[in-house]
PDB file of C-alpha atoms in Angstrom:
ATOM      1  CA  LYS A   8       0.000   0.000   0.000  1.00  0.00           C
ATOM      2  CA  ALA A   9       1.573   3.292  -1.091  1.00  0.00           C
ATOM      3  CA  GLY A  10       2.165   5.857   1.611  1.00  0.00           C
ATOM      4  CA  VAL A  11       1.659   9.588   1.648  1.00  0.00           C
ATOM      5  CA  THR A  12       3.604  11.287  -1.129  1.00  0.00           C
ATOM      6  CA  GLN A  13       4.744  14.880  -0.959  1.00  0.00           C
ATOM      7  CA  THR A  14       6.372  16.779  -3.794  1.00  0.00           C
ATOM      8  CA  PRO A  15       8.758  18.365  -4.184  1.00  0.00           C
ATOM      9  CA  ARG A  16      11.042  17.193  -1.383  1.00  0.00           C
ATOM     10  CA  TYR A  17      13.183  20.311  -1.406  1.00  0.00           C
ATOM     11  CA  LEU A  18      12.543  23.814  -2.619  1.00  0.00           C
ATOM     12  CA  ILE A  19      14.460  27.077  -2.580  1.00  0.00           C
ATOM     13  CA  LYS A  20      12.535  30.277  -3.220  1.00  0.00           C
ATOM     14  CA  THR A  21      13.202  33.979  -3.021  1.00  0.00           C
ATOM     15  CA  ARG A  22      11.346  36.369  -0.740  1.00  0.00           C
ATOM     16  CA  GLY A  23       8.192  37.674  -2.355  1.00  0.00           C
ATOM     17  CA  GLN A  24       7.698  34.650  -4.569  1.00  0.00           C
ATOM     18  CA  GLN A  25       4.925  32.134  -4.162  1.00  0.00           C
ATOM     19  CA  VAL A  26       5.134  28.376  -3.849  1.00  0.00           C
ATOM     20  CA  THR A  27       2.831  25.400  -4.273  1.00  0.00           C
ATOM     21  CA  LEU A  28       3.347  22.121  -2.463  1.00  0.00           C
ATOM     22  CA  SER A  29       1.553  18.887  -3.268  1.00  0.00           C
ATOM     23  CA  CYS A  30       0.374  15.964  -1.174  1.00  0.00           C
ATOM     24  CA  SER A  31      -1.088  12.687  -2.404  1.00  0.00           C
ATOM     25  CA  PRO A  32      -2.754  10.804   0.441  1.00  0.00           C
ATOM     26  CA  ILE A  33      -2.998   7.087   0.978  1.00  0.00           C
ATOM     27  CA  SER A  34      -5.513   5.555  -1.392  1.00  0.00           C
ATOM     28  CA  GLY A  35      -8.992   5.737   0.125  1.00  0.00           C
ATOM     29  CA  HIS A  36      -8.119   8.462   2.627  1.00  0.00           C
ATOM     30  CA  ARG A  37     -10.247  11.555   2.239  1.00  0.00           C
ATOM     31  CA  SER A  38      -8.683  13.794   4.874  1.00  0.00           C
ATOM     32  CA  VAL A  39      -5.454  15.686   4.326  1.00  0.00           C
ATOM     33  CA  SER A  40      -3.929  17.990   6.907  1.00  0.00           C
ATOM     34  CA  TRP A  41      -0.930  20.267   6.605  1.00  0.00           C
ATOM     35  CA  TYR A  42       1.607  21.182   9.263  1.00  0.00           C
ATOM     36  CA  GLN A  43       4.544  23.547   9.456  1.00  0.00           C
ATOM     37  CA  GLN A  44       7.597  22.556  11.469  1.00  0.00           C
ATOM     38  CA  THR A  45      10.211  25.109  12.484  1.00  0.00           C
ATOM     39  CA  PRO A  46      12.873  24.989  15.203  1.00  0.00           C
ATOM     40  CA  GLY A  47      11.312  27.950  16.980  1.00  0.00           C
ATOM     41  CA  GLN A  48       7.591  27.180  16.794  1.00  0.00           C
ATOM     42  CA  GLY A  49       7.627  23.401  16.572  1.00  0.00           C
ATOM     43  CA  LEU A  50       4.875  21.584  14.736  1.00  0.00           C
ATOM     44  CA  GLN A  51       1.882  23.768  13.968  1.00  0.00           C
ATOM     45  CA  PHE A  52      -1.367  22.855  12.268  1.00  0.00           C
ATOM     46  CA  LEU A  53      -2.136  24.814   9.105  1.00  0.00           C
ATOM     47  CA  PHE A  54      -5.415  23.406   7.795  1.00  0.00           C
ATOM     48  CA  GLU A  55      -7.325  20.242   7.033  1.00  0.00           C
ATOM     49  CA  TYR A  56      -9.284  19.312   3.942  1.00  0.00           C
ATOM     50  CA  PHE A  57     -11.935  16.631   3.753  1.00  0.00           C
ATOM     51  CA  SER A  58     -13.849  15.816   0.589  1.00  0.00           C
ATOM     52  CA  GLU A  59     -12.625  18.998  -1.093  1.00  0.00           C
ATOM     53  CA  THR A  60     -13.769  21.233   1.792  1.00  0.00           C
ATOM     54  CA  GLN A  61     -11.652  22.950   4.394  1.00  0.00           C
ATOM     55  CA  ARG A  62     -12.795  21.439   7.667  1.00  0.00           C
ATOM     56  CA  ASN A  63     -10.319  22.918  10.155  1.00  0.00           C
ATOM     57  CA  LYS A  64      -7.987  25.874  10.041  1.00  0.00           C
ATOM     58  CA  GLY A  65      -5.029  26.898  12.163  1.00  0.00           C
ATOM     59  CA  ASN A  66      -3.794  30.355  13.065  1.00  0.00           C
ATOM     60  CA  PHE A  67      -1.822  31.283   9.988  1.00  0.00           C
ATOM     61  CA  PRO A  68      -2.110  34.389   7.830  1.00  0.00           C
ATOM     62  CA  GLY A  69      -4.122  34.398   4.643  1.00  0.00           C
ATOM     63  CA  ARG A  70      -0.926  34.015   2.608  1.00  0.00           C
ATOM     64  CA  PHE A  71      -1.248  30.322   3.412  1.00  0.00           C
ATOM     65  CA  SER A  72      -4.002  28.613   1.484  1.00  0.00           C
ATOM     66  CA  GLY A  73      -4.879  25.171   0.307  1.00  0.00           C
ATOM     67  CA  ARG A  74      -7.244  23.116  -1.713  1.00  0.00           C
ATOM     68  CA  GLN A  75      -8.203  19.531  -2.279  1.00  0.00           C
ATOM     69  CA  PHE A  76      -9.144  17.853  -5.498  1.00  0.00           C
ATOM     70  CA  SER A  77     -11.758  15.203  -6.176  1.00  0.00           C
ATOM     71  CA  ASN A  78      -9.099  12.484  -6.029  1.00  0.00           C
ATOM     72  CA  SER A  79      -8.193  13.711  -2.496  1.00  0.00           C
ATOM     73  CA  ARG A  80      -4.819  15.081  -3.568  1.00  0.00           C
ATOM     74  CA  SER A  81      -4.151  18.368  -1.846  1.00  0.00           C
ATOM     75  CA  GLU A  82      -2.046  21.409  -2.551  1.00  0.00           C
ATOM     76  CA  MET A  83      -0.991  24.209  -0.289  1.00  0.00           C
ATOM     77  CA  ASN A  84       0.109  27.574  -1.545  1.00  0.00           C
ATOM     78  CA  VAL A  85       2.122  30.245   0.179  1.00  0.00           C
ATOM     79  CA  SER A  86       2.147  33.652  -1.456  1.00  0.00           C
ATOM     80  CA  THR A  87       4.542  36.538  -0.892  1.00  0.00           C
ATOM     81  CA  LEU A  88       7.104  34.346   0.800  1.00  0.00           C
ATOM     82  CA  GLU A  89       8.922  35.620   3.878  1.00  0.00           C
ATOM     83  CA  LEU A  90      12.163  34.357   5.384  1.00  0.00           C
ATOM     84  CA  GLY A  91      10.176  33.035   8.326  1.00  0.00           C
ATOM     85  CA  ASP A  92       8.269  30.684   6.041  1.00  0.00           C
ATOM     86  CA  SER A  93      11.372  28.512   5.760  1.00  0.00           C
ATOM     87  CA  ALA A  94      10.299  25.251   7.311  1.00  0.00           C
ATOM     88  CA  LEU A  95       9.551  21.595   6.848  1.00  0.00           C
ATOM     89  CA  TYR A  96       5.982  21.261   5.600  1.00  0.00           C
ATOM     90  CA  LEU A  97       4.312  17.973   6.402  1.00  0.00           C
ATOM     91  CA  CYS A  98       1.035  16.607   5.244  1.00  0.00           C
ATOM     92  CA  ALA A  99      -0.911  13.871   6.967  1.00  0.00           C
ATOM     93  CA  SER A 100      -3.569  11.651   5.495  1.00  0.00           C
ATOM     94  CA  ALA A 101      -6.347   9.954   7.426  1.00  0.00           C
ATOM     95  CA  GLY A 102      -9.381   7.894   6.555  1.00  0.00           C
ATOM     96  CA  GLY A 103     -12.454   7.755   8.758  1.00  0.00           C
ATOM     97  CA  PHE A 104     -11.312   7.071  12.298  1.00  0.00           C
ATOM     98  CA  THR A 105      -7.849   5.832  11.394  1.00  0.00           C
ATOM     99  CA  GLU A 106      -4.701   7.427  12.672  1.00  0.00           C
ATOM    100  CA  ALA A 107      -2.902  10.089  10.696  1.00  0.00           C
ATOM    101  CA  PHE A 108       0.023   9.036   8.500  1.00  0.00           C
ATOM    102  CA  PHE A 109       2.615  11.575   7.521  1.00  0.00           C
ATOM    103  CA  GLY A 110       4.434  12.126   4.261  1.00  0.00           C
ATOM    104  CA  GLN A 111       8.172  12.696   3.991  1.00  0.00           C
ATOM    105  CA  GLY A 112       7.728  16.441   3.962  1.00  0.00           C
ATOM    106  CA  THR A 113       8.822  19.319   1.769  1.00  0.00           C
ATOM    107  CA  ARG A 114      11.777  21.334   2.992  1.00  0.00           C
ATOM    108  CA  LEU A 115      11.222  24.952   1.928  1.00  0.00           C
ATOM    109  CA  THR A 116      14.044  27.443   2.145  1.00  0.00           C
ATOM    110  CA  VAL A 117      13.297  31.107   1.514  1.00  0.00           C
ATOM    111  CA  VAL A 118      16.316  33.273   0.696  1.00  0.00           C
TER     112      VAL A 118
ATOM    113  CA  GLU B  17      -7.455  26.320  23.264  1.00  0.00           C
ATOM    114  CA  LEU B  18      -5.868  22.917  23.517  1.00  0.00           C
ATOM    115  CA  LYS B  19      -2.331  22.907  24.867  1.00  0.00           C
ATOM    116  CA  VAL B  20       0.046  19.973  24.928  1.00  0.00           C
ATOM    117  CA  GLU B  21       3.161  20.006  27.058  1.00  0.00           C
ATOM    118  CA  GLN B  22       5.972  17.501  27.045  1.00  0.00           C
ATOM    119  CA  ASN B  23       8.780  17.093  29.484  1.00  0.00           C
ATOM    120  CA  PRO B  24      11.600  16.905  29.580  1.00  0.00           C
ATOM    121  CA  LEU B  25      12.606  18.749  26.429  1.00  0.00           C
ATOM    122  CA  PHE B  26      15.904  16.933  26.348  1.00  0.00           C
ATOM    123  CA  LEU B  27      16.869  13.571  27.770  1.00  0.00           C
ATOM    124  CA  SER B  28      20.392  12.238  27.861  1.00  0.00           C
ATOM    125  CA  MET B  29      20.183   8.516  28.449  1.00  0.00           C
ATOM    126  CA  GLN B  30      22.662   5.850  29.339  1.00  0.00           C
ATOM    127  CA  GLU B  31      22.363   2.576  27.534  1.00  0.00           C
ATOM    128  CA  GLY B  32      20.621  -0.053  29.568  1.00  0.00           C
ATOM    129  CA  LYS B  33      18.717   2.312  31.841  1.00  0.00           C
ATOM    130  CA  ASN B  34      15.002   3.149  31.968  1.00  0.00           C
ATOM    131  CA  TYR B  35      13.445   6.547  31.332  1.00  0.00           C
ATOM    132  CA  THR B  36      10.026   8.181  31.005  1.00  0.00           C
ATOM    133  CA  ILE B  37       8.731  11.044  28.876  1.00  0.00           C
ATOM    134  CA  TYR B  38       5.596  12.835  30.043  1.00  0.00           C
ATOM    135  CA  CYS B  39       2.848  14.424  27.981  1.00  0.00           C
ATOM    136  CA  ASN B  40       0.158  16.600  29.558  1.00  0.00           C
ATOM    137  CA  TYR B  41      -2.768  18.077  27.654  1.00  0.00           C
ATOM    138  CA  SER B  42      -5.314  20.654  28.663  1.00  0.00           C
ATOM    139  CA  THR B  43      -8.707  19.467  27.373  1.00  0.00           C
ATOM    140  CA  THR B  44     -10.607  16.290  26.685  1.00  0.00           C
ATOM    141  CA  SER B  45      -9.127  14.353  23.817  1.00  0.00           C
ATOM    142  CA  ASP B  46     -10.338  11.686  21.425  1.00  0.00           C
ATOM    143  CA  ARG B  47      -6.940  10.252  20.645  1.00  0.00           C
ATOM    144  CA  LEU B  48      -3.360  10.628  21.747  1.00  0.00           C
ATOM    145  CA  TYR B  49      -0.450   9.803  19.493  1.00  0.00           C
ATOM    146  CA  TRP B  50       3.242   9.257  19.976  1.00  0.00           C
ATOM    147  CA  TYR B  51       5.562   9.895  17.062  1.00  0.00           C
ATOM    148  CA  ARG B  52       9.261   9.515  16.493  1.00  0.00           C
ATOM    149  CA  GLN B  53      11.269  11.856  14.285  1.00  0.00           C
ATOM    150  CA  ASP B  54      14.849  11.318  13.154  1.00  0.00           C
ATOM    151  CA  PRO B  55      16.873  14.376  12.087  1.00  0.00           C
ATOM    152  CA  GLY B  56      15.696  15.725   8.750  1.00  0.00           C
ATOM    153  CA  LYS B  57      13.015  13.074   8.477  1.00  0.00           C
ATOM    154  CA  SER B  58       9.251  12.908   8.774  1.00  0.00           C
ATOM    155  CA  LEU B  59       7.143  11.625  11.650  1.00  0.00           C
ATOM    156  CA  GLU B  60       6.909   7.913  12.278  1.00  0.00           C
ATOM    157  CA  SER B  61       3.831   6.771  14.158  1.00  0.00           C
ATOM    158  CA  LEU B  62       4.634   4.783  17.289  1.00  0.00           C
ATOM    159  CA  PHE B  63       1.353   4.478  19.193  1.00  0.00           C
ATOM    160  CA  VAL B  64      -2.261   5.589  19.102  1.00  0.00           C
ATOM    161  CA  LEU B  65      -4.026   5.585  22.463  1.00  0.00           C
ATOM    162  CA  LEU B  66      -7.791   5.769  22.409  1.00  0.00           C
ATOM    163  CA  SER B  67      -9.171   5.247  25.880  1.00  0.00           C
ATOM    164  CA  ASN B  68      -8.448   5.688  29.544  1.00  0.00           C
ATOM    165  CA  GLY B  69      -6.040   3.125  30.851  1.00  0.00           C
ATOM    166  CA  ALA B  70      -4.830   2.187  27.376  1.00  0.00           C
ATOM    167  CA  VAL B  71      -1.363   0.703  27.341  1.00  0.00           C
ATOM    168  CA  LYS B  72       0.581  -0.237  24.239  1.00  0.00           C
ATOM    169  CA  GLN B  73       4.030  -1.722  23.914  1.00  0.00           C
ATOM    170  CA  GLU B  74       6.423  -2.177  21.043  1.00  0.00           C
ATOM    171  CA  GLY B  75       9.905  -3.425  21.763  1.00  0.00           C
ATOM    172  CA  ARG B  76      11.540  -1.210  24.371  1.00  0.00           C
ATOM    173  CA  LEU B  77       8.797   1.435  24.200  1.00  0.00           C
ATOM    174  CA  MET B  78       5.592   1.431  26.184  1.00  0.00           C
ATOM    175  CA  ALA B  79       2.940   4.146  26.131  1.00  0.00           C
ATOM    176  CA  SER B  80       0.038   4.636  28.504  1.00  0.00           C
ATOM    177  CA  LEU B  81      -2.864   7.033  28.803  1.00  0.00           C
ATOM    178  CA  ASP B  82      -4.696   8.427  31.816  1.00  0.00           C
ATOM    179  CA  THR B  83      -7.539  10.553  30.474  1.00  0.00           C
ATOM    180  CA  LYS B  84      -8.647  11.677  33.930  1.00  0.00           C
ATOM    181  CA  ALA B  85      -5.235  13.145  34.648  1.00  0.00           C
ATOM    182  CA  ARG B  86      -4.865  14.175  30.997  1.00  0.00           C
ATOM    183  CA  LEU B  87      -1.484  12.530  31.028  1.00  0.00           C
ATOM    184  CA  SER B  88       0.324  10.117  28.772  1.00  0.00           C
ATOM    185  CA  THR B  89       3.706   8.590  29.374  1.00  0.00           C
ATOM    186  CA  LEU B  90       6.237   7.011  27.057  1.00  0.00           C
ATOM    187  CA  HIS B  91       8.455   4.629  28.931  1.00  0.00           C
ATOM    188  CA  ILE B  92      11.773   3.479  27.525  1.00  0.00           C
ATOM    189  CA  THR B  93      13.173   0.260  28.895  1.00  0.00           C
ATOM    190  CA  ALA B  94      16.897  -0.517  28.713  1.00  0.00           C
ATOM    191  CA  ALA B  95      17.710   2.298  26.320  1.00  0.00           C
ATOM    192  CA  VAL B  96      19.835   1.556  23.265  1.00  0.00           C
ATOM    193  CA  HIS B  97      21.563   3.923  20.849  1.00  0.00           C
ATOM    194  CA  ASP B  98      19.000   3.261  18.085  1.00  0.00           C
ATOM    195  CA  LEU B  99      16.355   5.007  20.170  1.00  0.00           C
ATOM    196  CA  SER B 100      18.114   8.357  19.793  1.00  0.00           C
ATOM    197  CA  ALA B 101      15.550  10.643  18.105  1.00  0.00           C
ATOM    198  CA  THR B 102      12.992  13.301  18.947  1.00  0.00           C
ATOM    199  CA  TYR B 103       9.697  12.033  20.330  1.00  0.00           C
ATOM    200  CA  PHE B 104       6.451  13.939  20.018  1.00  0.00           C
ATOM    201  CA  CYS B 105       3.090  13.414  21.566  1.00  0.00           C
ATOM    202  CA  ALA B 106       0.045  14.826  19.820  1.00  0.00           C
ATOM    203  CA  VAL B 107      -3.610  15.114  20.688  1.00  0.00           C
ATOM    204  CA  ASP B 108      -6.559  15.005  18.335  1.00  0.00           C
ATOM    205  CA  ASN B 109      -9.756  16.437  19.751  1.00  0.00           C
ATOM    206  CA  ALA B 110     -11.417  17.841  16.687  1.00  0.00           C
ATOM    207  CA  ALA B 111     -13.849  16.123  14.399  1.00  0.00           C
ATOM    208  CA  GLY B 112     -11.122  15.583  11.914  1.00  0.00           C
ATOM    209  CA  ASN B 113      -7.480  15.123  11.213  1.00  0.00           C
ATOM    210  CA  LYS B 114      -6.179  17.996  13.346  1.00  0.00           C
ATOM    211  CA  LEU B 115      -3.338  17.332  15.743  1.00  0.00           C
ATOM    212  CA  THR B 116      -1.905  19.570  18.425  1.00  0.00           C
ATOM    213  CA  PHE B 117       1.676  18.618  19.153  1.00  0.00           C
ATOM    214  CA  GLY B 118       3.813  18.862  22.223  1.00  0.00           C
ATOM    215  CA  GLY B 119       7.173  20.555  21.926  1.00  0.00           C
ATOM    216  CA  GLY B 120       9.042  17.286  21.534  1.00  0.00           C
ATOM    217  CA  THR B 121      11.604  15.488  23.640  1.00  0.00           C
ATOM    218  CA  ARG B 122      15.034  15.102  22.136  1.00  0.00           C
ATOM    219  CA  VAL B 123      16.519  11.815  23.267  1.00  0.00           C
ATOM    220  CA  LEU B 124      20.209  11.052  23.060  1.00  0.00           C
ATOM    221  CA  VAL B 125      21.343   7.633  24.149  1.00  0.00           C
ATOM    222  CA  LYS B 126      25.013   7.438  25.002  1.00  0.00           C
ATOM    223  CA  PRO B 127      26.955   4.197  25.098  1.00  0.00           C
TER     224      PRO B 127
END
């Protein structure tokens, strides 16, 4: 059974640019959540999508957005990148009442 | 607002000895997770605890949950070098795939 796939694995962007990250959940899972991990703030919840609808949202500015497609794949977008957006971005897929499984993450560096 | 606190933040272990990591959370929870993270890697699920008094064991790791005290513990028996990693607890109390993480406990096992 394939796991959670995140692409790309590494990304370097310049301040002011925008970036799109992708997450393909485990087959059959309809929930995808996104997290940001930084040394200073730890692991923080960004948002969750379920059946193409945002179901939960964390405390991040509007520059962070996401969406989910009919095949449950999800994308998150960060616009007007800031240095502080440099982080490991993790997505987690879950189905029904199963536990959350995490992808390998996308390491974003903003220069 | 749900808060999750872990202690200690750092644990220097001697091989062969036993140690415990504590995880306190502030509100009623549906599920409590323990994850392991190696440097630069994603989160590996260790345990999911669903009910009061739940105890799960895998190898040298044992996790327990006391929902009345809002406390979970991760006990390490006879530590070995391979257990060096950062351990996170996380709580899920939303109707969805939304985890609130503790700050993590960095474990270093010395020979």
